[in-house]
Amino acid sequence: QRRGQTGWVDLRFVVNADGTTSNIEVVDSEPGRVFDRAAIAAVEKWRYEPLETDNPSATATDRVKLEFILGE
């Protein structure tokens, strides 16, 4: 924010049966590698509704694009 920089990070990750996220990887970002760590740290904290399954090792995948923009 101090630099006035904006950008985005496209992430792919696994949603575990308990709703936690894992195996977070950067698919692409602009500008490259500037916001990657912040985006990964944010997704690590996300919690989804637990998967509706009897299999405790079941997973789902998700993909999201996080945008970093300056507020007013």
mmCIF file of N, CA and C in Angstrom:
data_model
loop_
_atom_site.group_PDB
_atom_site.id
_atom_site.type_symbol
_atom_site.label_atom_id
_atom_site.label_comp_id
_atom_site.label_asym_id
_atom_site.label_seq_id
_atom_site.Cartn_x
_atom_site.Cartn_y
_atom_site.Cartn_z
ATOM 1 N N GLN A 1 0.832 -1.184 0.000
ATOM 2 C CA GLN A 1 0.000 0.000 0.000
ATOM 3 C C GLN A 1 0.878 1.250 0.000
ATOM 4 N N ARG A 2 1.968 1.216 0.777
ATOM 5 C CA ARG A 2 2.867 2.367 0.808
ATOM 6 C C ARG A 2 3.447 2.664 -0.567
ATOM 7 N N ARG A 3 3.659 1.639 -1.363
ATOM 8 C CA ARG A 3 4.229 1.820 -2.701
ATOM 9 C C ARG A 3 3.174 2.157 -3.748
ATOM 10 N N GLY A 4 1.908 2.109 -3.362
ATOM 11 C CA GLY A 4 0.848 2.375 -4.316
ATOM 12 C C GLY A 4 0.677 1.275 -5.337
ATOM 13 N N GLN A 5 1.076 0.068 -4.965
ATOM 14 C CA GLN A 5 1.058 -1.040 -5.906
ATOM 15 C C GLN A 5 -0.229 -1.855 -5.786
ATOM 16 N N THR A 6 -0.754 -2.287 -6.908
ATOM 17 C CA THR A 6 -1.915 -3.166 -6.951
ATOM 18 C C THR A 6 -1.533 -4.418 -7.720
ATOM 19 N N GLY A 7 -2.375 -5.428 -7.632
ATOM 20 C CA GLY A 7 -2.098 -6.650 -8.371
ATOM 21 C C GLY A 7 -3.079 -7.742 -8.011
ATOM 22 N N TRP A 8 -2.760 -8.960 -8.428
ATOM 23 C CA TRP A 8 -3.624 -10.107 -8.161
ATOM 24 C C TRP A 8 -2.783 -11.372 -8.073
ATOM 25 N N VAL A 9 -3.390 -12.378 -7.414
ATOM 26 C CA VAL A 9 -2.762 -13.695 -7.308
ATOM 27 C C VAL A 9 -3.838 -14.740 -7.569
ATOM 28 N N ASP A 10 -3.567 -15.642 -8.477
ATOM 29 C CA ASP A 10 -4.463 -16.749 -8.817
ATOM 30 C C ASP A 10 -3.938 -17.992 -8.083
ATOM 31 N N LEU A 11 -4.770 -18.570 -7.215
ATOM 32 C CA LEU A 11 -4.362 -19.698 -6.375
ATOM 33 C C LEU A 11 -5.217 -20.930 -6.631
ATOM 34 N N ARG A 12 -4.589 -22.091 -6.503
ATOM 35 C CA ARG A 12 -5.293 -23.377 -6.543
ATOM 36 C C ARG A 12 -4.962 -24.079 -5.232
ATOM 37 N N PHE A 13 -5.958 -24.746 -4.629
ATOM 38 C CA PHE A 13 -5.723 -25.391 -3.339
ATOM 39 C C PHE A 13 -6.715 -26.510 -3.093
ATOM 40 N N VAL A 14 -6.431 -27.281 -2.062
ATOM 41 C CA VAL A 14 -7.273 -28.403 -1.659
ATOM 42 C C VAL A 14 -8.109 -27.982 -0.456
ATOM 43 N N VAL A 15 -9.375 -28.381 -0.472
ATOM 44 C CA VAL A 15 -10.249 -28.231 0.695
ATOM 45 C C VAL A 15 -10.387 -29.618 1.302
ATOM 46 N N ASN A 16 -9.954 -29.758 2.533
ATOM 47 C CA ASN A 16 -10.003 -31.045 3.234
ATOM 48 C C ASN A 16 -11.397 -31.322 3.778
ATOM 49 N N ALA A 17 -11.649 -32.568 4.151
ATOM 50 C CA ALA A 17 -12.971 -32.983 4.637
ATOM 51 C C ALA A 17 -13.444 -32.133 5.810
ATOM 52 N N ASP A 18 -12.508 -31.652 6.648
ATOM 53 C CA ASP A 18 -12.897 -30.843 7.804
ATOM 54 C C ASP A 18 -13.063 -29.356 7.483
ATOM 55 N N GLY A 19 -12.875 -28.978 6.220
ATOM 56 C CA GLY A 19 -13.075 -27.598 5.792
ATOM 57 C C GLY A 19 -11.812 -26.757 5.773
ATOM 58 N N THR A 20 -10.691 -27.298 6.215
ATOM 59 C CA THR A 20 -9.438 -26.551 6.175
ATOM 60 C C THR A 20 -8.846 -26.600 4.767
ATOM 61 N N THR A 21 -7.899 -25.714 4.513
ATOM 62 C CA THR A 21 -7.245 -25.680 3.209
ATOM 63 C C THR A 21 -5.814 -26.207 3.322
ATOM 64 N N SER A 22 -5.311 -26.738 2.212
ATOM 65 C CA SER A 22 -3.932 -27.234 2.174
ATOM 66 C C SER A 22 -3.442 -27.234 0.730
ATOM 67 N N ASN A 23 -2.160 -27.539 0.557
ATOM 68 C CA ASN A 23 -1.550 -27.628 -0.774
ATOM 69 C C ASN A 23 -1.841 -26.390 -1.627
ATOM 70 N N ILE A 24 -1.685 -25.233 -1.020
ATOM 71 C CA ILE A 24 -1.961 -23.970 -1.708
ATOM 72 C C ILE A 24 -0.805 -23.657 -2.644
ATOM 73 N N GLU A 25 -1.128 -23.405 -3.908
ATOM 74 C CA GLU A 25 -0.087 -23.077 -4.866
ATOM 75 C C GLU A 25 -0.504 -21.912 -5.749
ATOM 76 N N VAL A 26 0.464 -21.108 -6.091
ATOM 77 C CA VAL A 26 0.235 -19.959 -6.957
ATOM 78 C C VAL A 26 0.235 -20.449 -8.404
ATOM 79 N N VAL A 27 -0.857 -20.174 -9.104
ATOM 80 C CA VAL A 27 -0.965 -20.506 -10.520
ATOM 81 C C VAL A 27 -0.335 -19.386 -11.352
ATOM 82 N N ASP A 28 -0.637 -18.146 -10.973
ATOM 83 C CA ASP A 28 -0.105 -16.985 -11.674
ATOM 84 C C ASP A 28 -0.279 -15.772 -10.774
ATOM 85 N N SER A 29 0.482 -14.730 -11.017
ATOM 86 C CA SER A 29 0.329 -13.493 -10.251
ATOM 87 C C SER A 29 0.882 -12.327 -11.045
ATOM 88 N N GLU A 30 0.353 -11.150 -10.721
ATOM 89 C CA GLU A 30 0.794 -9.918 -11.387
ATOM 90 C C GLU A 30 0.758 -8.791 -10.376
ATOM 91 N N PRO A 31 1.814 -8.090 -10.111
ATOM 92 C CA PRO A 31 3.164 -8.381 -10.563
ATOM 93 C C PRO A 31 3.686 -9.653 -9.894
ATOM 94 N N GLY A 32 4.528 -10.367 -10.577
ATOM 95 C CA GLY A 32 5.022 -11.661 -10.119
ATOM 96 C C GLY A 32 5.650 -11.614 -8.735
ATOM 97 N N ARG A 33 5.185 -12.504 -7.869
ATOM 98 C CA ARG A 33 5.717 -12.784 -6.535
ATOM 99 C C ARG A 33 5.571 -11.646 -5.517
ATOM 100 N N VAL A 34 4.969 -10.525 -5.880
ATOM 101 C CA VAL A 34 4.846 -9.407 -4.950
ATOM 102 C C VAL A 34 3.832 -9.711 -3.847
ATOM 103 N N PHE A 35 2.676 -10.273 -4.208
ATOM 104 C CA PHE A 35 1.612 -10.517 -3.247
ATOM 105 C C PHE A 35 1.422 -12.004 -2.917
ATOM 106 N N ASP A 36 2.278 -12.867 -3.445
ATOM 107 C CA ASP A 36 2.105 -14.311 -3.293
ATOM 108 C C ASP A 36 2.011 -14.748 -1.833
ATOM 109 N N ARG A 37 2.955 -14.321 -1.006
ATOM 110 C CA ARG A 37 2.949 -14.762 0.403
ATOM 111 C C ARG A 37 1.716 -14.286 1.149
ATOM 112 N N ALA A 38 1.283 -13.055 0.903
ATOM 113 C CA ALA A 38 0.087 -12.529 1.564
ATOM 114 C C ALA A 38 -1.156 -13.311 1.141
ATOM 115 N N ALA A 39 -1.239 -13.654 -0.135
ATOM 116 C CA ALA A 39 -2.390 -14.405 -0.633
ATOM 117 C C ALA A 39 -2.420 -15.811 -0.039
ATOM 118 N N ILE A 40 -1.281 -16.485 0.004
ATOM 119 C CA ILE A 40 -1.211 -17.829 0.583
ATOM 120 C C ILE A 40 -1.575 -17.782 2.058
ATOM 121 N N ALA A 41 -1.057 -16.800 2.792
ATOM 122 C CA ALA A 41 -1.360 -16.673 4.217
ATOM 123 C C ALA A 41 -2.853 -16.469 4.455
ATOM 124 N N ALA A 42 -3.500 -15.712 3.583
ATOM 125 C CA ALA A 42 -4.943 -15.488 3.729
ATOM 126 C C ALA A 42 -5.720 -16.781 3.520
ATOM 127 N N VAL A 43 -5.397 -17.520 2.451
ATOM 128 C CA VAL A 43 -6.134 -18.750 2.143
ATOM 129 C C VAL A 43 -5.877 -19.827 3.206
ATOM 130 N N GLU A 44 -4.705 -19.823 3.816
ATOM 131 C CA GLU A 44 -4.426 -20.777 4.895
ATOM 132 C C GLU A 44 -5.399 -20.607 6.058
ATOM 133 N N LYS A 45 -5.924 -19.414 6.245
ATOM 134 C CA LYS A 45 -6.855 -19.130 7.354
ATOM 135 C C LYS A 45 -8.307 -19.424 6.997
ATOM 136 N N TRP A 46 -8.608 -19.606 5.732
ATOM 137 C CA TRP A 46 -9.985 -19.835 5.303
ATOM 138 C C TRP A 46 -10.512 -21.152 5.849
ATOM 139 N N ARG A 47 -11.803 -21.168 6.138
ATOM 140 C CA ARG A 47 -12.483 -22.384 6.577
ATOM 141 C C ARG A 47 -13.775 -22.530 5.779
ATOM 142 N N TYR A 48 -13.912 -23.680 5.171
ATOM 143 C CA TYR A 48 -15.120 -24.028 4.426
ATOM 144 C C TYR A 48 -16.013 -24.880 5.312
ATOM 145 N N GLU A 49 -17.260 -25.006 4.911
ATOM 146 C CA GLU A 49 -18.138 -25.959 5.577
ATOM 147 C C GLU A 49 -17.523 -27.343 5.378
ATOM 148 N N PRO A 50 -17.524 -28.175 6.414
ATOM 149 C CA PRO A 50 -16.983 -29.536 6.233
ATOM 150 C C PRO A 50 -17.702 -30.250 5.084
ATOM 151 N N LEU A 51 -16.950 -31.073 4.380
ATOM 152 C CA LEU A 51 -17.534 -31.821 3.267
ATOM 153 C C LEU A 51 -18.551 -32.821 3.798
ATOM 154 N N GLU A 52 -19.627 -32.975 3.076
ATOM 155 C CA GLU A 52 -20.663 -33.921 3.482
ATOM 156 C C GLU A 52 -20.313 -35.296 2.932
ATOM 157 N N THR A 53 -19.536 -36.038 3.716
ATOM 158 C CA THR A 53 -19.090 -37.356 3.302
ATOM 159 C C THR A 53 -18.729 -38.185 4.524
ATOM 160 N N ASP A 54 -18.780 -39.488 4.379
ATOM 161 C CA ASP A 54 -18.354 -40.386 5.451
ATOM 162 C C ASP A 54 -16.870 -40.707 5.340
ATOM 163 N N ASN A 55 -16.239 -40.242 4.279
ATOM 164 C CA ASN A 55 -14.828 -40.510 4.045
ATOM 165 C C ASN A 55 -13.983 -39.368 4.626
ATOM 166 N N PRO A 56 -13.275 -39.594 5.747
ATOM 167 C CA PRO A 56 -12.496 -38.517 6.368
ATOM 168 C C PRO A 56 -11.307 -38.052 5.543
ATOM 169 N N SER A 57 -10.921 -38.818 4.523
ATOM 170 C CA SER A 57 -9.807 -38.401 3.686
ATOM 171 C C SER A 57 -10.273 -37.772 2.366
ATOM 172 N N ALA A 58 -11.568 -37.521 2.238
ATOM 173 C CA ALA A 58 -12.112 -36.896 1.027
ATOM 174 C C ALA A 58 -11.620 -35.454 0.929
ATOM 175 N N THR A 59 -11.413 -35.002 -0.290
ATOM 176 C CA THR A 59 -11.000 -33.628 -0.527
ATOM 177 C C THR A 59 -11.735 -33.069 -1.735
ATOM 178 N N ALA A 60 -11.684 -31.772 -1.856
ATOM 179 C CA ALA A 60 -12.184 -31.079 -3.038
ATOM 180 C C ALA A 60 -11.113 -30.068 -3.423
ATOM 181 N N THR A 61 -11.144 -29.599 -4.640
ATOM 182 C CA THR A 61 -10.203 -28.566 -5.050
ATOM 183 C C THR A 61 -10.956 -27.277 -5.339
ATOM 184 N N ASP A 62 -10.254 -26.170 -5.175
ATOM 185 C CA ASP A 62 -10.848 -24.872 -5.468
ATOM 186 C C ASP A 62 -9.771 -23.991 -6.078
ATOM 187 N N ARG A 63 -10.211 -22.952 -6.726
ATOM 188 C CA ARG A 63 -9.297 -21.996 -7.336
ATOM 189 C C ARG A 63 -9.902 -20.619 -7.141
ATOM 190 N N VAL A 64 -9.060 -19.649 -6.809
ATOM 191 C CA VAL A 64 -9.551 -18.300 -6.547
ATOM 192 C C VAL A 64 -8.515 -17.289 -7.016
ATOM 193 N N LYS A 65 -8.999 -16.154 -7.426
ATOM 194 C CA LYS A 65 -8.117 -15.047 -7.808
ATOM 195 C C LYS A 65 -8.344 -13.928 -6.802
ATOM 196 N N LEU A 66 -7.320 -13.618 -6.025
ATOM 197 C CA LEU A 66 -7.388 -12.540 -5.040
ATOM 198 C C LEU A 66 -6.809 -11.271 -5.660
ATOM 199 N N GLU A 67 -7.560 -10.189 -5.554
ATOM 200 C CA GLU A 67 -7.085 -8.905 -6.091
ATOM 201 C C GLU A 67 -6.648 -8.016 -4.942
ATOM 202 N N PHE A 68 -5.522 -7.376 -5.134
ATOM 203 C CA PHE A 68 -4.986 -6.437 -4.161
ATOM 204 C C PHE A 68 -5.119 -5.037 -4.772
ATOM 205 N N ILE A 69 -6.070 -4.265 -4.216
ATOM 206 C CA ILE A 69 -6.338 -2.920 -4.743
ATOM 207 C C ILE A 69 -6.232 -1.914 -3.608
ATOM 208 N N LEU A 70 -6.008 -0.689 -3.959
ATOM 209 C CA LEU A 70 -5.896 0.363 -2.968
ATOM 210 C C LEU A 70 -7.274 0.923 -2.645
ATOM 211 N N GLY A 71 -7.533 1.111 -1.362
ATOM 212 C CA GLY A 71 -8.781 1.733 -0.945
ATOM 213 C C GLY A 71 -8.692 3.237 -1.085
ATOM 214 N N GLU A 72 -9.786 3.880 -0.888
ATOM 215 C CA GLU A 72 -9.818 5.331 -1.006
ATOM 216 C C GLU A 72 -9.332 5.978 0.249
#
